[in-house]
Tab-separated table of C-alpha atoms in Angstrom:
chain	number	residue	atom	x	y	z
A	1	UNK	CA	21.182	29.693	-15.488
A	2	UNK	CA	17.929	27.129	-16.680
A	3	UNK	CA	16.713	25.955	-14.640
A	4	UNK	CA	15.647	22.083	-15.901
A	5	UNK	CA	12.948	19.347	-13.801
A	6	UNK	CA	14.109	15.638	-15.830
A	7	UNK	CA	10.305	13.630	-14.384
A	8	UNK	CA	11.350	10.613	-14.842
A	9	UNK	CA	13.968	8.412	-15.882
A	10	UNK	CA	12.890	5.701	-17.202
A	11	UNK	CA	14.149	2.172	-18.132
A	12	UNK	CA	14.110	3.442	-21.535
A	13	UNK	CA	17.117	5.455	-21.638
A	14	UNK	CA	14.876	9.227	-22.715
A	15	UNK	CA	15.142	10.761	-19.682
A	16	UNK	CA	18.726	10.003	-18.340
A	17	UNK	CA	19.709	11.220	-22.831
A	18	UNK	CA	17.759	14.730	-21.508
A	19	UNK	CA	19.481	14.169	-18.006
A	20	UNK	CA	22.862	14.847	-19.806
A	21	UNK	CA	22.175	16.794	-22.694
A	22	UNK	CA	21.068	19.363	-20.046
A	23	UNK	CA	23.763	19.029	-17.799
A	24	UNK	CA	26.097	19.600	-20.224
A	25	UNK	CA	24.694	22.889	-21.920
A	26	UNK	CA	25.397	24.607	-18.070
A	27	UNK	CA	21.727	23.645	-16.686
A	28	UNK	CA	20.560	23.394	-13.323
A	29	UNK	CA	19.607	19.897	-13.364
A	30	UNK	CA	17.143	17.680	-11.011
A	31	UNK	CA	16.520	14.738	-11.866
A	32	UNK	CA	12.811	13.421	-9.869
A	33	UNK	CA	11.229	9.838	-10.226
A	34	UNK	CA	9.516	7.821	-8.188
A	35	UNK	CA	11.763	4.676	-8.362
A	36	UNK	CA	14.519	4.695	-6.386
A	37	UNK	CA	17.767	4.436	-6.398
A	38	UNK	CA	17.971	0.889	-6.152
A	39	UNK	CA	15.963	0.858	-9.578
A	40	UNK	CA	18.248	3.019	-10.633
A	41	UNK	CA	21.326	2.028	-9.609
A	42	UNK	CA	22.356	1.956	-13.135
A	43	UNK	CA	20.946	5.244	-14.771
A	44	UNK	CA	22.418	6.577	-11.720
A	45	UNK	CA	26.633	5.128	-12.244
A	46	UNK	CA	26.091	6.466	-15.963
A	47	UNK	CA	24.888	9.864	-14.502
A	48	UNK	CA	27.327	9.622	-11.840
A	49	UNK	CA	30.362	12.961	-13.584
A	50	UNK	CA	27.787	15.396	-14.249
A	51	UNK	CA	25.727	18.193	-12.089
A	52	UNK	CA	23.432	16.484	-11.464
A	53	UNK	CA	20.111	16.788	-8.414
A	54	UNK	CA	18.240	13.367	-8.155
A	55	UNK	CA	14.916	13.323	-6.582
A	56	UNK	CA	14.347	10.094	-5.649
A	57	UNK	CA	10.909	7.650	-4.406
A	58	UNK	CA	9.060	11.145	-4.960
A	59	UNK	CA	8.135	14.232	-6.216
A	60	UNK	CA	8.344	18.420	-4.869
A	61	UNK	CA	6.219	20.586	-5.688
A	62	UNK	CA	8.721	22.508	-5.083
A	63	UNK	CA	10.997	22.153	-7.883
A	64	UNK	CA	8.475	22.044	-10.490
A	65	UNK	CA	7.262	25.344	-9.335
A	66	UNK	CA	10.615	26.610	-9.868
A	67	UNK	CA	11.562	24.750	-12.981
A	68	UNK	CA	12.092	26.823	-16.505
A	69	UNK	CA	12.120	23.649	-17.947
A	70	UNK	CA	9.818	20.296	-17.411
A	71	UNK	CA	11.716	17.860	-19.428
A	72	UNK	CA	8.648	15.004	-19.219
A	73	UNK	CA	8.929	10.943	-19.825
A	74	UNK	CA	6.233	9.465	-21.867
A	75	UNK	CA	4.556	7.457	-19.344
A	76	UNK	CA	3.763	11.000	-17.523
A	77	UNK	CA	0.464	10.590	-17.715
A	78	UNK	CA	-1.428	13.040	-19.949
A	79	UNK	CA	-3.069	15.283	-16.552
A	80	UNK	CA	-0.515	14.837	-13.930
A	81	UNK	CA	-1.087	17.537	-11.407
A	82	UNK	CA	2.126	18.116	-11.367
A	83	UNK	CA	2.853	18.772	-14.835
A	84	UNK	CA	0.105	21.620	-14.837
A	85	UNK	CA	1.887	23.456	-11.873
A	86	UNK	CA	5.116	24.209	-13.838
A	87	UNK	CA	3.286	25.304	-16.475
A	88	UNK	CA	1.295	27.695	-14.430
A	89	UNK	CA	4.653	28.992	-12.865
A	90	UNK	CA	5.233	29.844	-16.082
A	91	UNK	CA	7.689	26.968	-17.261
A	92	UNK	CA	8.047	25.083	-20.996
A	93	UNK	CA	7.114	21.414	-20.978
A	94	UNK	CA	8.711	19.090	-23.368
A	95	UNK	CA	10.001	15.792	-23.943
A	96	UNK	CA	13.812	14.173	-24.624
A	97	UNK	CA	12.269	13.707	-28.774
A	98	UNK	CA	11.052	16.506	-28.671
A	99	UNK	CA	14.206	17.583	-28.215
A	100	UNK	CA	16.446	15.916	-30.520
A	101	UNK	CA	13.717	16.657	-34.034
A	102	UNK	CA	14.899	19.595	-33.111
A	103	UNK	CA	18.466	19.217	-33.474
A	104	UNK	CA	18.151	16.489	-36.629
A	105	UNK	CA	19.825	18.237	-39.433
A	106	UNK	CA	18.617	15.294	-42.299
A	107	UNK	CA	15.347	14.035	-42.886
A	108	UNK	CA	13.470	11.602	-40.723
A	109	UNK	CA	10.834	8.711	-41.606
A	110	UNK	CA	8.790	8.052	-38.716
A	111	UNK	CA	7.238	5.073	-37.697
A	112	UNK	CA	3.615	5.009	-35.520
A	113	UNK	CA	0.926	2.005	-34.447
A	114	UNK	CA	0.072	-0.660	-32.892
A	115	UNK	CA	2.115	-3.167	-33.651
A	116	UNK	CA	5.326	-3.685	-35.679
A	117	UNK	CA	7.041	-0.168	-34.940
A	118	UNK	CA	9.904	-1.706	-34.158
A	119	UNK	CA	10.380	-4.799	-36.842
A	120	UNK	CA	9.051	-1.846	-39.362
A	121	UNK	CA	11.594	0.694	-37.973
A	122	UNK	CA	14.565	-1.967	-37.995
A	123	UNK	CA	13.874	-2.943	-41.666
A	124	UNK	CA	14.112	0.187	-43.223
A	125	UNK	CA	17.549	0.982	-41.409
A	126	UNK	CA	18.388	-1.998	-42.569
A	127	UNK	CA	18.079	-1.986	-46.395
A	128	UNK	CA	18.987	1.998	-47.003
A	129	UNK	CA	22.168	1.130	-44.928
A	130	UNK	CA	22.169	-1.737	-47.144
A	131	UNK	CA	22.112	0.292	-50.332
A	132	UNK	CA	24.780	2.744	-49.016
A	133	UNK	CA	22.716	5.351	-46.914
A	134	UNK	CA	24.750	6.044	-43.469
A	135	UNK	CA	21.622	5.709	-40.759
A	136	UNK	CA	21.243	6.688	-37.475
A	137	UNK	CA	18.032	4.269	-35.308
A	138	UNK	CA	16.705	5.790	-32.616
A	139	UNK	CA	13.025	7.021	-30.995
A	140	UNK	CA	11.150	4.196	-28.896
A	141	UNK	CA	13.265	1.047	-29.836
A	142	UNK	CA	15.559	2.037	-27.035
A	143	UNK	CA	17.782	4.228	-28.710
A	144	UNK	CA	18.206	8.005	-27.465
A	145	UNK	CA	19.050	10.651	-30.437
A	146	UNK	CA	19.609	12.678	-28.609
A	147	UNK	CA	23.381	13.162	-28.437
A	148	UNK	CA	23.936	11.250	-31.700
A	149	UNK	CA	22.993	14.380	-33.705
A	150	UNK	CA	25.229	16.437	-33.605
A	151	UNK	CA	27.961	13.569	-35.434
A	152	UNK	CA	25.674	13.586	-37.867
A	153	UNK	CA	25.587	15.056	-42.073
A	154	UNK	CA	22.894	16.929	-43.483
A	155	UNK	CA	22.011	13.137	-45.653
A	156	UNK	CA	22.459	11.508	-42.337
A	157	UNK	CA	18.274	9.118	-42.377
A	158	UNK	CA	17.281	9.477	-38.628
A	159	UNK	CA	14.831	6.594	-38.423
A	160	UNK	CA	12.241	6.932	-35.154
A	161	UNK	CA	9.308	4.404	-34.252
A	162	UNK	CA	7.460	6.923	-32.172
A	163	UNK	CA	4.857	5.955	-29.173
A	164	UNK	CA	1.456	7.174	-29.018
A	165	UNK	CA	2.889	8.251	-25.407
A	166	UNK	CA	4.757	10.119	-26.923
A	167	UNK	CA	2.942	11.365	-29.486
A	168	UNK	CA	0.071	12.289	-27.576
A	169	UNK	CA	2.254	14.413	-25.055
A	170	UNK	CA	4.713	16.000	-28.826
A	171	UNK	CA	3.533	19.827	-28.419
A	172	UNK	CA	5.041	21.577	-31.054
A	173	UNK	CA	5.662	21.447	-34.497
A	174	UNK	CA	8.901	20.131	-34.050
A	175	UNK	CA	7.942	17.031	-36.196
A	176	UNK	CA	7.969	17.446	-39.893
A	177	UNK	CA	9.123	13.744	-40.875
A	178	UNK	CA	10.275	13.434	-44.739
A	179	UNK	CA	8.240	10.151	-44.837
A	180	UNK	CA	5.885	8.810	-42.098
A	181	UNK	CA	4.913	4.840	-41.648
A	182	UNK	CA	1.215	3.894	-39.732
A	183	UNK	CA	1.625	-0.129	-39.072
A	184	UNK	CA	-1.968	-0.738	-37.987
A	185	UNK	CA	-4.370	1.853	-35.131
A	186	UNK	CA	-6.207	-1.087	-32.904
A	187	UNK	CA	-7.143	-0.767	-28.987
A	188	UNK	CA	-3.966	-0.055	-27.083
A	189	UNK	CA	-2.960	1.098	-23.949
A	190	UNK	CA	-6.660	2.282	-22.537
A	191	UNK	CA	-5.225	1.644	-19.124
A	192	UNK	CA	-3.095	4.760	-20.072
A	193	UNK	CA	-4.943	7.133	-22.858
A	194	UNK	CA	-8.074	7.445	-21.111
A	195	UNK	CA	-10.380	7.081	-24.497
A	196	UNK	CA	-10.050	5.442	-27.872
A	197	UNK	CA	-10.422	8.159	-30.086
A	198	UNK	CA	-7.820	9.792	-27.628
A	199	UNK	CA	-5.683	7.074	-28.345
A	200	UNK	CA	-6.327	7.108	-32.473
A	201	UNK	CA	-5.457	11.046	-32.187
A	202	UNK	CA	-2.173	10.620	-30.800
A	203	UNK	CA	-1.579	8.605	-33.923
A	204	UNK	CA	-3.035	10.042	-36.443
A	205	UNK	CA	-0.784	13.246	-34.713
A	206	UNK	CA	1.755	11.340	-37.216
A	207	UNK	CA	0.165	10.585	-39.944
A	208	UNK	CA	-0.845	15.587	-39.903
A	209	UNK	CA	2.388	15.897	-39.552
A	210	UNK	CA	3.464	15.228	-42.810
A	211	UNK	CA	4.288	18.097	-44.402
A	212	UNK	CA	3.117	18.321	-48.399
A	213	UNK	CA	5.869	16.976	-50.609
A	214	UNK	CA	6.577	15.040	-47.685
A	215	UNK	CA	5.484	10.325	-48.381
A	216	UNK	CA	2.214	9.188	-45.670
A	217	UNK	CA	2.085	5.836	-45.920
A	218	UNK	CA	-0.087	3.453	-44.945
A	219	UNK	CA	-2.583	-0.288	-44.090
A	220	UNK	CA	-5.189	-0.318	-46.479
A	221	UNK	CA	-6.334	-3.296	-44.912
A	222	UNK	CA	-6.618	-1.487	-41.919
A	223	UNK	CA	-10.051	0.746	-40.960
A	224	UNK	CA	-8.706	2.825	-39.109
A	225	UNK	CA	-5.392	4.217	-39.916
A	226	UNK	CA	-6.244	4.735	-43.377
A	227	UNK	CA	-8.559	7.203	-41.947
A	228	UNK	CA	-5.380	8.765	-41.585
A	229	UNK	CA	-5.617	9.709	-45.412
A	230	UNK	CA	-8.709	12.250	-44.844
A	231	UNK	CA	-6.223	15.701	-44.393
A	232	UNK	CA	-2.644	14.676	-44.878
A	233	UNK	CA	-1.255	17.107	-46.927
A	234	UNK	CA	1.664	14.699	-48.108
A	235	UNK	CA	1.182	12.074	-50.793
A	236	UNK	CA	-0.650	9.390	-49.986
A	237	UNK	CA	0.776	5.598	-50.782
A	238	UNK	CA	-1.524	2.383	-49.372
A	239	UNK	CA	0.644	-0.769	-48.140
A	240	UNK	CA	-1.280	-3.932	-47.055
A	241	UNK	CA	-1.110	-7.767	-46.241
A	242	UNK	CA	-0.063	-9.562	-49.814
A	243	UNK	CA	2.353	-9.736	-51.993
A	244	UNK	CA	2.708	-5.911	-53.656
A	245	UNK	CA	2.939	-6.284	-57.709
A	246	UNK	CA	5.759	-3.524	-57.338
A	247	UNK	CA	7.971	-4.897	-54.510
A	248	UNK	CA	7.987	-8.773	-56.001
A	249	UNK	CA	11.035	-9.913	-55.219
A	250	UNK	CA	12.302	-7.532	-53.356
A	251	UNK	CA	10.806	-9.024	-50.112
A	252	UNK	CA	11.239	-12.954	-50.854
A	253	UNK	CA	14.814	-13.069	-48.446
A	254	UNK	CA	12.225	-12.168	-46.157
A	255	UNK	CA	13.021	-14.702	-42.724
A	256	UNK	CA	10.989	-13.044	-40.436
A	257	UNK	CA	7.524	-15.211	-39.977
A	258	UNK	CA	4.236	-14.239	-40.515
A	259	UNK	CA	1.034	-12.060	-42.938
A	260	UNK	CA	2.238	-8.452	-41.014
A	261	UNK	CA	5.588	-9.016	-41.263
A	262	UNK	CA	5.050	-8.836	-44.536
A	263	UNK	CA	3.414	-5.745	-44.321
A	264	UNK	CA	5.699	-4.316	-42.328
A	265	UNK	CA	8.013	-5.425	-45.074
A	266	UNK	CA	6.547	-3.529	-47.407
A	267	UNK	CA	5.978	-0.784	-45.862
A	268	UNK	CA	9.879	-0.168	-44.931
A	269	UNK	CA	10.631	-1.597	-48.970
A	270	UNK	CA	8.101	2.202	-49.508
A	271	UNK	CA	9.516	3.964	-47.466
A	272	UNK	CA	13.976	2.941	-47.707
A	273	UNK	CA	13.554	3.716	-52.296
A	274	UNK	CA	11.403	7.110	-51.737
A	275	UNK	CA	14.691	8.256	-48.803
A	276	UNK	CA	17.013	6.813	-51.566
A	277	UNK	CA	17.629	3.217	-50.558
A	278	UNK	CA	17.877	0.906	-54.425
A	279	UNK	CA	15.507	-2.042	-54.972
A	280	UNK	CA	19.287	-4.949	-54.297
A	281	UNK	CA	19.377	-2.172	-51.018
A	282	UNK	CA	15.933	-2.599	-50.452
A	283	UNK	CA	16.584	-7.040	-50.379
A	284	UNK	CA	18.874	-7.382	-48.634
A	285	UNK	CA	18.313	-5.717	-45.974
A	286	UNK	CA	15.140	-7.845	-46.314
A	287	UNK	CA	17.148	-10.418	-46.687
A	288	UNK	CA	18.907	-9.941	-43.326
A	289	UNK	CA	17.138	-9.103	-40.097
A	290	UNK	CA	16.122	-11.727	-38.244
A	291	UNK	CA	12.990	-11.838	-35.917
A	292	UNK	CA	13.552	-8.697	-33.180
A	293	UNK	CA	13.767	-9.973	-29.335
A	294	UNK	CA	10.000	-11.364	-27.591
A	295	UNK	CA	8.848	-10.681	-31.394
A	296	UNK	CA	8.456	-13.652	-32.621
A	297	UNK	CA	11.533	-14.465	-32.023
A	298	UNK	CA	12.287	-18.104	-32.342
A	299	UNK	CA	14.356	-19.568	-29.509
A	300	UNK	CA	15.632	-23.145	-30.185
A	301	UNK	CA	14.473	-26.153	-30.956
A	302	UNK	CA	13.688	-28.413	-27.924
A	303	UNK	CA	13.030	-32.314	-28.188
A	304	UNK	CA	12.243	-30.950	-31.891
A	305	UNK	CA	9.457	-28.063	-31.040
A	306	UNK	CA	10.320	-24.754	-31.676
A	307	UNK	CA	9.883	-22.438	-29.112
A	308	UNK	CA	8.758	-18.761	-30.112
A	309	UNK	CA	9.532	-16.031	-27.287
A	310	UNK	CA	6.499	-13.289	-28.597
A	311	UNK	CA	6.471	-11.686	-25.220
A	312	UNK	CA	6.247	-8.046	-26.429
A	313	UNK	CA	2.365	-9.067	-27.435
A	314	UNK	CA	0.702	-7.658	-25.473
A	315	UNK	CA	-2.497	-7.158	-27.910
A	316	UNK	CA	-4.990	-9.756	-28.535
A	317	UNK	CA	-5.242	-8.601	-32.017
A	318	UNK	CA	-1.280	-8.948	-32.263
A	319	UNK	CA	-1.638	-12.294	-29.471
A	320	UNK	CA	-3.701	-13.345	-33.105
A	321	UNK	CA	-2.110	-13.009	-35.299
A	322	UNK	CA	1.131	-14.547	-33.884
A	323	UNK	CA	-0.869	-17.483	-34.022
A	324	UNK	CA	-1.532	-16.772	-37.399
A	325	UNK	CA	1.720	-17.046	-38.120
A	326	UNK	CA	2.285	-20.341	-38.572
A	327	UNK	CA	1.707	-23.741	-40.406
A	328	UNK	CA	2.798	-26.114	-37.348
A	329	UNK	CA	-0.012	-27.513	-34.371
A	330	UNK	CA	0.291	-24.901	-31.883
A	331	UNK	CA	0.946	-25.381	-28.169
A	332	UNK	CA	0.293	-20.669	-27.393
A	333	UNK	CA	0.774	-19.088	-23.262
A	334	UNK	CA	-0.929	-16.392	-23.353
A	335	UNK	CA	-2.372	-14.266	-20.199
A	336	UNK	CA	-1.052	-10.866	-17.966
A	337	UNK	CA	-3.391	-7.980	-17.479
A	338	UNK	CA	-6.229	-6.931	-18.598
A	339	UNK	CA	-5.713	-3.153	-20.835
A	340	UNK	CA	-9.525	-3.241	-20.977
A	341	UNK	CA	-9.210	-4.942	-24.881
A	342	UNK	CA	-11.513	-7.216	-26.548
A	343	UNK	CA	-10.399	-10.029	-25.765
A	344	UNK	CA	-11.923	-11.542	-29.172
A	345	UNK	CA	-9.441	-11.563	-31.744
A	346	UNK	CA	-7.598	-13.108	-29.372
A	347	UNK	CA	-9.943	-15.885	-28.375
A	348	UNK	CA	-10.821	-16.919	-32.028
A	349	UNK	CA	-6.617	-17.683	-32.742
A	350	UNK	CA	-7.223	-19.727	-29.663
A	351	UNK	CA	-9.647	-21.828	-30.334
A	352	UNK	CA	-7.350	-22.830	-33.622
A	353	UNK	CA	-4.071	-23.863	-31.535
A	354	UNK	CA	-4.212	-27.230	-30.782
A	355	UNK	CA	-3.473	-26.687	-26.872
A	356	UNK	CA	-3.750	-23.118	-24.784
A	357	UNK	CA	-2.478	-22.519	-21.505
A	358	UNK	CA	-3.826	-19.623	-19.427
A	359	UNK	CA	-1.959	-17.772	-16.966
A	360	UNK	CA	-2.209	-15.196	-14.721
A	361	UNK	CA	-4.564	-12.099	-13.916
A	362	UNK	CA	-5.919	-13.097	-17.095
A	363	UNK	CA	-5.566	-16.506	-16.793
A	364	UNK	CA	-8.865	-18.191	-15.261
A	365	UNK	CA	-10.717	-16.138	-18.186
A	366	UNK	CA	-9.513	-17.381	-20.544
A	367	UNK	CA	-9.347	-21.361	-19.601
A	368	UNK	CA	-13.091	-20.449	-19.212
A	369	UNK	CA	-13.351	-19.029	-22.509
A	370	UNK	CA	-11.288	-21.237	-24.531
A	371	UNK	CA	-12.400	-25.242	-24.732
A	372	UNK	CA	-9.795	-27.200	-23.151
A	373	UNK	CA	-7.256	-24.455	-22.677
A	374	UNK	CA	-5.319	-24.956	-18.818
A	375	UNK	CA	-5.244	-22.730	-16.658
A	376	UNK	CA	-2.052	-21.860	-14.566
A	377	UNK	CA	-1.139	-19.064	-11.375
A	378	UNK	CA	1.907	-18.135	-13.141
A	379	UNK	CA	4.504	-17.772	-16.493
A	380	UNK	CA	6.538	-20.899	-15.159
A	381	UNK	CA	3.736	-23.861	-14.092
A	382	UNK	CA	2.520	-22.573	-17.294
A	383	UNK	CA	6.011	-23.900	-18.977
A	384	UNK	CA	6.069	-26.926	-17.800
A	385	UNK	CA	1.683	-27.456	-18.483
A	386	UNK	CA	2.383	-26.120	-22.256
A	387	UNK	CA	5.431	-27.627	-22.731
A	388	UNK	CA	4.341	-31.415	-21.480
A	389	UNK	CA	2.052	-31.438	-24.399
A	390	UNK	CA	3.679	-29.897	-27.257
A	391	UNK	CA	5.349	-32.722	-29.434
A	392	UNK	CA	7.837	-32.908	-31.750
A	393	UNK	CA	6.722	-30.673	-35.450
A	394	UNK	CA	4.713	-28.070	-32.712
A	395	UNK	CA	4.957	-24.959	-31.831
A	396	UNK	CA	5.691	-23.420	-28.436
A	397	UNK	CA	4.430	-20.409	-29.069
A	398	UNK	CA	4.836	-17.129	-25.771
A	399	UNK	CA	2.400	-14.601	-27.310
A	400	UNK	CA	0.608	-13.037	-24.034
A	401	UNK	CA	-1.921	-11.389	-25.582
A	402	UNK	CA	-1.977	-9.467	-22.250
A	403	UNK	CA	0.629	-6.979	-20.454
A	404	UNK	CA	2.962	-8.017	-17.878
A	405	UNK	CA	2.484	-6.563	-14.951
A	406	UNK	CA	0.310	-8.666	-13.284
A	407	UNK	CA	4.374	-10.987	-12.495
A	408	UNK	CA	6.809	-8.707	-14.198
A	409	UNK	CA	8.385	-5.491	-14.998
A	410	UNK	CA	8.058	-5.339	-18.448
A	411	UNK	CA	8.014	-7.335	-20.937
A	412	UNK	CA	11.888	-7.705	-22.083
A	413	UNK	CA	11.531	-9.457	-17.820
A	414	UNK	CA	9.155	-11.731	-19.611
A	415	UNK	CA	10.279	-13.413	-22.809
A	416	UNK	CA	13.955	-13.997	-20.523
A	417	UNK	CA	12.854	-15.560	-18.021
A	418	UNK	CA	10.715	-17.699	-21.073
A	419	UNK	CA	14.575	-17.848	-22.488
A	420	UNK	CA	15.730	-19.099	-19.660
A	421	UNK	CA	13.222	-21.984	-18.628
A	422	UNK	CA	13.785	-22.485	-22.744
A	423	UNK	CA	17.596	-23.081	-21.701
A	424	UNK	CA	16.813	-24.864	-18.589
A	425	UNK	CA	15.362	-27.512	-20.143
A	426	UNK	CA	17.869	-27.875	-23.068
A	427	UNK	CA	20.644	-27.465	-20.164
A	428	UNK	CA	18.597	-30.680	-18.377
A	429	UNK	CA	18.424	-32.732	-21.583
A	430	UNK	CA	22.189	-32.348	-22.275
A	431	UNK	CA	24.400	-35.974	-21.270
A	432	UNK	CA	26.631	-35.861	-18.464
A	433	UNK	CA	30.276	-35.123	-19.225
A	434	UNK	CA	33.096	-35.830	-17.004
């Protein structure tokens, strides 16, 4: 019996999917995670019918020494000694994404980049579906396709969002997408990647993986990603933040704010057309897509103020793009945990905002560097301070520019808290009823 260690059940389903898949194959599966049962209760409950052994709150070296296969979660550090220990004892190290790629029967559209991956993937899938193609959307967007592979046909298009962590761990040659998109490459995750060069090399893996005969789409306006054309085997096409002449009319119904989202939509349209979409389908798909949760998401109007949740924004560059997405005056909530990135783009854009409220670990420095900025200890206090500054016709924007881990376990939890604060204010404004 094959002995499998799944290292990291994680929060987004990949580890759990791999554990389920191997258990259903008859393997002896050990799922190990530093989180305890209280944090992983929902995941464990979903796997309750399967014969899986759990090591929670710790990892045991003996499990790795005995393993034939180790499935690493992308969140596992690249130099983790237990992974090296397993390799030294002959284990094969794989990822959930790698397993999925080996099973996919049809064409693959693979998308990576620092920002815009999820939006571009969602747009491309919508355009293909509106054109009558069968599509499965998954990967880093939060849905594993490992179990969906068995039901796919050879003409099913798999649209995969792939993170730098997934790419860095990917060691086999199963990644050979018919179309690849790199949305952009700016500094990020330098708290995990040892150097910027390591991060860029991970992103470049996707560009190198698209084979001859495939299509690689790159952003002309990005000084790093544009260099990925060098040495590419695939045909290279370009997109940028300006409306491409050959897509005129296809993106006229796009409801996503910001020039960066026009670039995302252009990349998605080129990819979809390459994979059999129709111009009419691209136009319909673009018009149907609403902002994804926590991505310039228009939550509500509160006393004439448009409240926008951009909690997914964890880099200064992305925060700057968010501020520039609006012509109205912006009251900006920003701050969180530093990831070692250049703050210049955020500081420059913040100086154009009507008012900035900086909070969290980076709050004191941001408040010191932006003239007139206010400082708060936490998101709740920042919300109250910022709302006082916003007038009818303004945009009240949560676009932190930093990670959430100083106060929240993830950007999604931070975004939901912002929504809750808005909803509570709206509830207070409603007249009492008998």
